[in-house]
PDB file of C-alpha atoms in Angstrom:
ATOM      1  CA  MET A  12      27.673  53.026  62.599  1.00 38.00           C
ATOM      2  CA  GLU A  13      25.145  54.155  59.998  1.00 41.00           C
ATOM      3  CA  PRO A  14      26.684  56.290  57.217  1.00 42.00           C
ATOM      4  CA  HIS A  15      25.340  59.823  56.882  1.00 45.00           C
ATOM      5  CA  GLY A  16      24.536  61.690  53.678  1.00 50.00           C
ATOM      6  CA  GLY A  17      24.400  58.499  51.641  1.00 48.00           C
ATOM      7  CA  GLU A  18      28.187  58.134  51.642  1.00 59.00           C
ATOM      8  CA  PRO A  19      29.750  54.743  52.338  1.00 54.00           C
ATOM      9  CA  PRO A  20      31.932  54.513  55.438  1.00 57.00           C
ATOM     10  CA  GLU A  21      35.665  54.870  54.865  1.00 64.00           C
ATOM     11  CA  GLU A  22      38.491  52.988  56.484  1.00 61.00           C
ATOM     12  CA  GLY A  23      39.005  54.398  59.981  1.00 58.00           C
ATOM     13  CA  ASP A  24      35.327  55.321  60.387  1.00 61.00           C
ATOM     14  CA  GLU A  25      34.966  53.030  63.378  1.00 64.00           C
ATOM     15  CA  GLY A  26      34.348  54.502  66.794  1.00 67.00           C
ATOM     16  CA  GLU A  27      31.869  56.672  68.583  1.00 88.00           C
ATOM     17  CA  PHE A  28      31.257  60.291  67.877  1.00 90.00           C
ATOM     18  CA  PRO A  29      32.875  62.621  69.097  1.00 89.00           C
ATOM     19  CA  ASP A  30      36.118  60.627  69.509  1.00 92.00           C
ATOM     20  CA  TRP A  31      35.886  59.430  65.927  1.00 93.00           C
ATOM     21  CA  PHE A  32      35.412  63.007  64.658  1.00 95.00           C
ATOM     22  CA  VAL A  33      38.263  64.425  66.759  1.00 95.00           C
ATOM     23  CA  GLU A  34      40.726  61.888  65.366  1.00 95.00           C
ATOM     24  CA  ARG A  35      39.595  62.276  61.748  1.00 96.00           C
ATOM     25  CA  PHE A  36      39.668  66.086  61.996  1.00 96.00           C
ATOM     26  CA  ALA A  37      43.155  65.935  63.556  1.00 96.00           C
ATOM     27  CA  ASP A  38      44.272  63.720  60.650  1.00 97.00           C
ATOM     28  CA  TYR A  39      43.185  66.351  58.132  1.00 96.00           C
ATOM     29  CA  TRP A  40      44.563  69.223  60.209  1.00 95.00           C
ATOM     30  CA  GLN A  41      47.957  67.528  60.427  1.00 96.00           C
ATOM     31  CA  SER A  42      47.954  66.682  56.709  1.00 96.00           C
ATOM     32  CA  MET A  43      47.854  70.429  56.020  1.00 94.00           C
ATOM     33  CA  GLY A  44      51.046  70.990  57.994  1.00 94.00           C
ATOM     34  CA  SER A  45      49.617  71.930  61.371  1.00 93.00           C
ATOM     35  CA  SER A  46      50.005  70.178  64.692  1.00 95.00           C
ATOM     36  CA  ARG A  47      47.895  67.117  65.371  1.00 96.00           C
ATOM     37  CA  ILE A  48      47.362  68.309  68.952  1.00 95.00           C
ATOM     38  CA  GLU A  49      46.117  71.658  67.645  1.00 96.00           C
ATOM     39  CA  GLY A  50      43.728  69.750  65.375  1.00 96.00           C
ATOM     40  CA  ARG A  51      42.463  67.716  68.334  1.00 96.00           C
ATOM     41  CA  ILE A  52      41.859  70.898  70.333  1.00 97.00           C
ATOM     42  CA  ALA A  53      39.963  72.548  67.463  1.00 96.00           C
ATOM     43  CA  ALA A  54      37.914  69.404  66.840  1.00 96.00           C
ATOM     44  CA  HIS A  55      37.112  68.931  70.521  1.00 96.00           C
ATOM     45  CA  LEU A  56      35.824  72.500  70.734  1.00 96.00           C
ATOM     46  CA  MET A  57      33.824  72.015  67.539  1.00 95.00           C
ATOM     47  CA  VAL A  58      31.890  69.074  68.954  1.00 95.00           C
ATOM     48  CA  SER A  59      31.755  70.165  72.602  1.00 94.00           C
ATOM     49  CA  ASP A  60      28.336  70.725  74.129  1.00 92.00           C
ATOM     50  CA  ALA A  61      29.824  72.877  76.919  1.00 90.00           C
ATOM     51  CA  THR A  62      27.956  76.189  76.674  1.00 86.00           C
ATOM     52  CA  GLY A  63      30.317  78.110  78.970  1.00 90.00           C
ATOM     53  CA  GLY A  64      33.472  76.992  77.239  1.00 94.00           C
ATOM     54  CA  VAL A  65      36.042  74.291  77.878  1.00 96.00           C
ATOM     55  CA  SER A  66      38.905  74.842  80.307  1.00 95.00           C
ATOM     56  CA  ALA A  67      42.546  74.466  79.346  1.00 94.00           C
ATOM     57  CA  GLU A  68      42.721  71.549  81.769  1.00 94.00           C
ATOM     58  CA  GLU A  69      39.821  69.786  80.023  1.00 94.00           C
ATOM     59  CA  LEU A  70      41.416  70.451  76.633  1.00 96.00           C
ATOM     60  CA  ALA A  71      44.734  69.020  77.810  1.00 96.00           C
ATOM     61  CA  GLU A  72      43.013  65.833  78.917  1.00 94.00           C
ATOM     62  CA  ALA A  73      40.906  65.574  75.753  1.00 92.00           C
ATOM     63  CA  ALA A  74      43.856  66.231  73.419  1.00 93.00           C
ATOM     64  CA  GLY A  75      46.312  64.078  75.365  1.00 92.00           C
ATOM     65  CA  ALA A  76      48.609  67.091  75.673  1.00 95.00           C
ATOM     66  CA  SER A  77      50.362  69.130  78.332  1.00 95.00           C
ATOM     67  CA  ARG A  78      48.865  72.375  79.639  1.00 93.00           C
ATOM     68  CA  GLY A  79      51.800  74.203  78.012  1.00 94.00           C
ATOM     69  CA  SER A  80      50.946  72.734  74.603  1.00 95.00           C
ATOM     70  CA  VAL A  81      47.294  73.608  75.077  1.00 96.00           C
ATOM     71  CA  SER A  82      48.258  77.175  75.964  1.00 95.00           C
ATOM     72  CA  MET A  83      50.432  77.516  72.853  1.00 96.00           C
ATOM     73  CA  TYR A  84      47.900  75.974  70.465  1.00 96.00           C
ATOM     74  CA  THR A  85      44.862  77.783  71.858  1.00 96.00           C
ATOM     75  CA  ARG A  86      46.716  81.107  71.438  1.00 95.00           C
ATOM     76  CA  SER A  87      47.326  80.163  67.813  1.00 94.00           C
ATOM     77  CA  LEU A  88      43.695  79.155  67.284  1.00 94.00           C
ATOM     78  CA  VAL A  89      42.486  82.397  68.885  1.00 93.00           C
ATOM     79  CA  ALA A  90      44.835  84.475  66.702  1.00 89.00           C
ATOM     80  CA  ARG A  91      43.542  82.744  63.560  1.00 87.00           C
ATOM     81  CA  GLY A  92      39.898  83.226  64.539  1.00 86.00           C
ATOM     82  CA  PHE A  93      39.001  79.585  65.147  1.00 90.00           C
ATOM     83  CA  VAL A  94      38.533  79.904  68.902  1.00 94.00           C
ATOM     84  CA  ARG A  95      37.541  82.578  71.425  1.00 93.00           C
ATOM     85  CA  LEU A  96      38.744  82.953  74.990  1.00 94.00           C
ATOM     86  CA  VAL A  97      35.883  83.479  77.457  1.00 93.00           C
ATOM     87  CA  ARG A  98      35.758  84.148  81.163  1.00 91.00           C
ATOM     88  CA  ARG A  99      33.315  82.992  83.776  1.00 89.00           C
ATOM     89  CA  PRO A 100      32.321  85.264  86.656  1.00 89.00           C
ATOM     90  CA  ASP A 101      34.499  84.775  89.737  1.00 90.00           C
ATOM     91  CA  ASP A 102      36.721  82.264  87.932  1.00 91.00           C
ATOM     92  CA  ARG A 103      40.321  82.976  86.959  1.00 89.00           C
ATOM     93  CA  ALA A 104      40.597  79.974  84.626  1.00 89.00           C
ATOM     94  CA  HIS A 105      40.625  80.390  80.868  1.00 90.00           C
ATOM     95  CA  TYR A 106      37.796  78.820  78.905  1.00 96.00           C
ATOM     96  CA  TYR A 107      37.644  78.387  75.158  1.00 96.00           C
ATOM     97  CA  VAL A 108      34.722  78.205  72.760  1.00 95.00           C
ATOM     98  CA  MET A 109      34.290  77.821  69.055  1.00 94.00           C
ATOM     99  CA  ASP A 110      31.597  79.986  67.487  1.00 91.00           C
ATOM    100  CA  GLU A 111      28.642  78.248  65.888  1.00 90.00           C
ATOM    101  CA  ASP A 112      29.772  79.441  62.448  1.00 91.00           C
ATOM    102  CA  VAL A 113      33.522  79.468  62.878  1.00 90.00           C
ATOM    103  CA  TRP A 114      33.925  79.062  59.114  1.00 88.00           C
ATOM    104  CA  ALA A 115      32.343  82.445  58.342  1.00 88.00           C
ATOM    105  CA  GLY A 116      34.812  84.041  60.750  1.00 84.00           C
ATOM    106  CA  PHE A 117      37.625  82.119  59.093  1.00 82.00           C
ATOM    107  CA  LEU A 118      36.521  83.404  55.684  1.00 86.00           C
ATOM    108  CA  ASP A 119      36.469  86.973  56.974  1.00 85.00           C
ATOM    109  CA  LYS A 120      40.022  86.661  58.342  1.00 85.00           C
ATOM    110  CA  GLU A 121      41.132  84.976  55.138  1.00 88.00           C
ATOM    111  CA  GLN A 122      39.720  87.886  53.129  1.00 91.00           C
ATOM    112  CA  ASP A 123      41.802  90.319  55.221  1.00 91.00           C
ATOM    113  CA  TYR A 124      44.883  88.226  54.476  1.00 91.00           C
ATOM    114  CA  LEU A 125      44.088  88.068  50.748  1.00 94.00           C
ATOM    115  CA  ARG A 126      43.563  91.864  50.610  1.00 95.00           C
ATOM    116  CA  SER A 127      46.906  92.517  52.292  1.00 97.00           C
ATOM    117  CA  GLN A 128      48.704  90.072  49.983  1.00 97.00           C
ATOM    118  CA  ARG A 129      47.057  91.652  46.927  1.00 97.00           C
ATOM    119  CA  ALA A 130      48.146  95.124  48.105  1.00 97.00           C
ATOM    120  CA  LEU A 131      51.690  93.764  48.451  1.00 98.00           C
ATOM    121  CA  ALA A 132      51.528  92.375  44.916  1.00 98.00           C
ATOM    122  CA  VAL A 133      50.336  95.752  43.570  1.00 97.00           C
ATOM    123  CA  ARG A 134      53.269  97.529  45.241  1.00 98.00           C
ATOM    124  CA  ALA A 135      55.721  94.813  44.174  1.00 97.00           C
ATOM    125  CA  LEU A 136      54.548  94.849  40.560  1.00 97.00           C
ATOM    126  CA  ALA A 137      55.696  98.461  40.229  1.00 96.00           C
ATOM    127  CA  ARG A 138      59.226  97.319  41.182  1.00 97.00           C
ATOM    128  CA  THR A 139      59.555  94.460  38.695  1.00 97.00           C
ATOM    129  CA  THR A 140      60.845  94.527  35.131  1.00 96.00           C
ATOM    130  CA  PRO A 141      57.864  94.256  32.752  1.00 96.00           C
ATOM    131  CA  GLY A 142      57.978  91.009  30.788  1.00 94.00           C
ATOM    132  CA  GLY A 143      60.452  89.389  33.182  1.00 96.00           C
ATOM    133  CA  PRO A 144      59.754  86.188  35.115  1.00 97.00           C
ATOM    134  CA  ALA A 145      59.307  87.993  38.437  1.00 97.00           C
ATOM    135  CA  HIS A 146      56.861  90.407  36.806  1.00 97.00           C
ATOM    136  CA  GLU A 147      54.772  87.516  35.455  1.00 97.00           C
ATOM    137  CA  ARG A 148      54.697  85.714  38.804  1.00 98.00           C
ATOM    138  CA  VAL A 149      53.755  88.862  40.733  1.00 98.00           C
ATOM    139  CA  LEU A 150      51.191  89.798  38.063  1.00 98.00           C
ATOM    140  CA  ASN A 151      49.615  86.347  38.467  1.00 97.00           C
ATOM    141  CA  MET A 152      49.684  86.774  42.249  1.00 97.00           C
ATOM    142  CA  ARG A 153      47.896  90.127  42.021  1.00 97.00           C
ATOM    143  CA  ASP A 154      45.298  88.913  39.564  1.00 97.00           C
ATOM    144  CA  TYR A 155      44.658  85.589  41.299  1.00 96.00           C
ATOM    145  CA  LEU A 156      44.130  87.310  44.636  1.00 96.00           C
ATOM    146  CA  GLY A 157      41.919  89.900  42.955  1.00 94.00           C
ATOM    147  CA  TRP A 158      39.903  87.110  41.373  1.00 94.00           C
ATOM    148  CA  LEU A 159      39.447  85.404  44.729  1.00 92.00           C
ATOM    149  CA  LEU A 160      38.370  88.658  46.355  1.00 92.00           C
ATOM    150  CA  GLU A 161      36.259  90.233  43.630  1.00 89.00           C
ATOM    151  CA  VAL A 162      34.862  87.419  41.523  1.00 83.00           C
ATOM    152  CA  GLN A 163      34.428  84.659  44.077  1.00 79.00           C
ATOM    153  CA  GLN A 164      33.099  86.806  46.951  1.00 86.00           C
ATOM    154  CA  LEU A 165      33.229  83.781  49.226  1.00 88.00           C
ATOM    155  CA  PRO A 166      31.948  85.330  52.480  1.00 88.00           C
ATOM    156  CA  ALA A 167      28.793  86.644  50.773  1.00 89.00           C
ATOM    157  CA  ALA A 168      28.320  83.384  48.869  1.00 90.00           C
ATOM    158  CA  TRP A 169      28.658  81.388  52.117  1.00 91.00           C
ATOM    159  CA  ARG A 170      26.116  83.568  53.913  1.00 90.00           C
ATOM    160  CA  ARG A 171      23.627  83.180  51.030  1.00 92.00           C
ATOM    161  CA  TYR A 172      24.170  79.431  50.926  1.00 93.00           C
ATOM    162  CA  LYS A 173      23.758  79.137  54.693  1.00 93.00           C
ATOM    163  CA  ALA A 174      20.547  81.231  54.653  1.00 94.00           C
ATOM    164  CA  GLU A 175      19.095  78.996  51.916  1.00 94.00           C
ATOM    165  CA  ARG A 176      20.150  75.868  53.799  1.00 94.00           C
ATOM    166  CA  ASP A 177      18.717  77.127  57.073  1.00 93.00           C
ATOM    167  CA  ALA A 178      15.402  77.942  55.395  1.00 93.00           C
ATOM    168  CA  GLY A 179      15.054  74.192  54.731  1.00 85.00           C
ATOM    169  CA  SER A 180      15.216  71.248  57.075  1.00 59.00           C
ATOM    170  CA  PRO A 181      18.022  71.526  59.664  1.00 55.00           C
ATOM    171  CA  SER A 182      19.030  67.907  59.071  1.00 54.00           C
ATOM    172  CA  GLU A 183      19.553  68.310  55.322  1.00 53.00           C
ATOM    173  CA  THR A 184      23.074  67.865  54.026  1.00 54.00           C
ATOM    174  CA  PRO A 185      24.413  68.969  50.655  1.00 56.00           C
TER     175      PRO A 185
END
């Protein structure tokens, strides 16, 4: 397999895409404390060419999981904004898709989470003893979350970056 982006292949880079990608993505997903099966489902949807979505049955087969596991993990992925449930006319089955720019949606949901956690820190700070250890930790929480939200402005930065990238060659990689 020819390396992409000028990077040398790593151990475990054998195999054909998309199977190779699904397993590597699942490795990373699991290393962050999530289920390997959930990682396989997310990865499969990321590299699927199915325009009308992928059925739960197809996901179960692709992930090597039961339909019950697929149901549980797709609900989680939908709730976190990684996956959307779609319907087909005259078909009662559930189909799942991943948006083309799932990461922008993830950033938007993450910003909502950061705002709510910062609001909690603001309310909590008023209940701590100034100068005490809890006060310092909550103060750092408030200011760190504020920094992420106000200084970093990640969703806007991502959209600018993507627009600049898309203005160039579609095959360019950073």
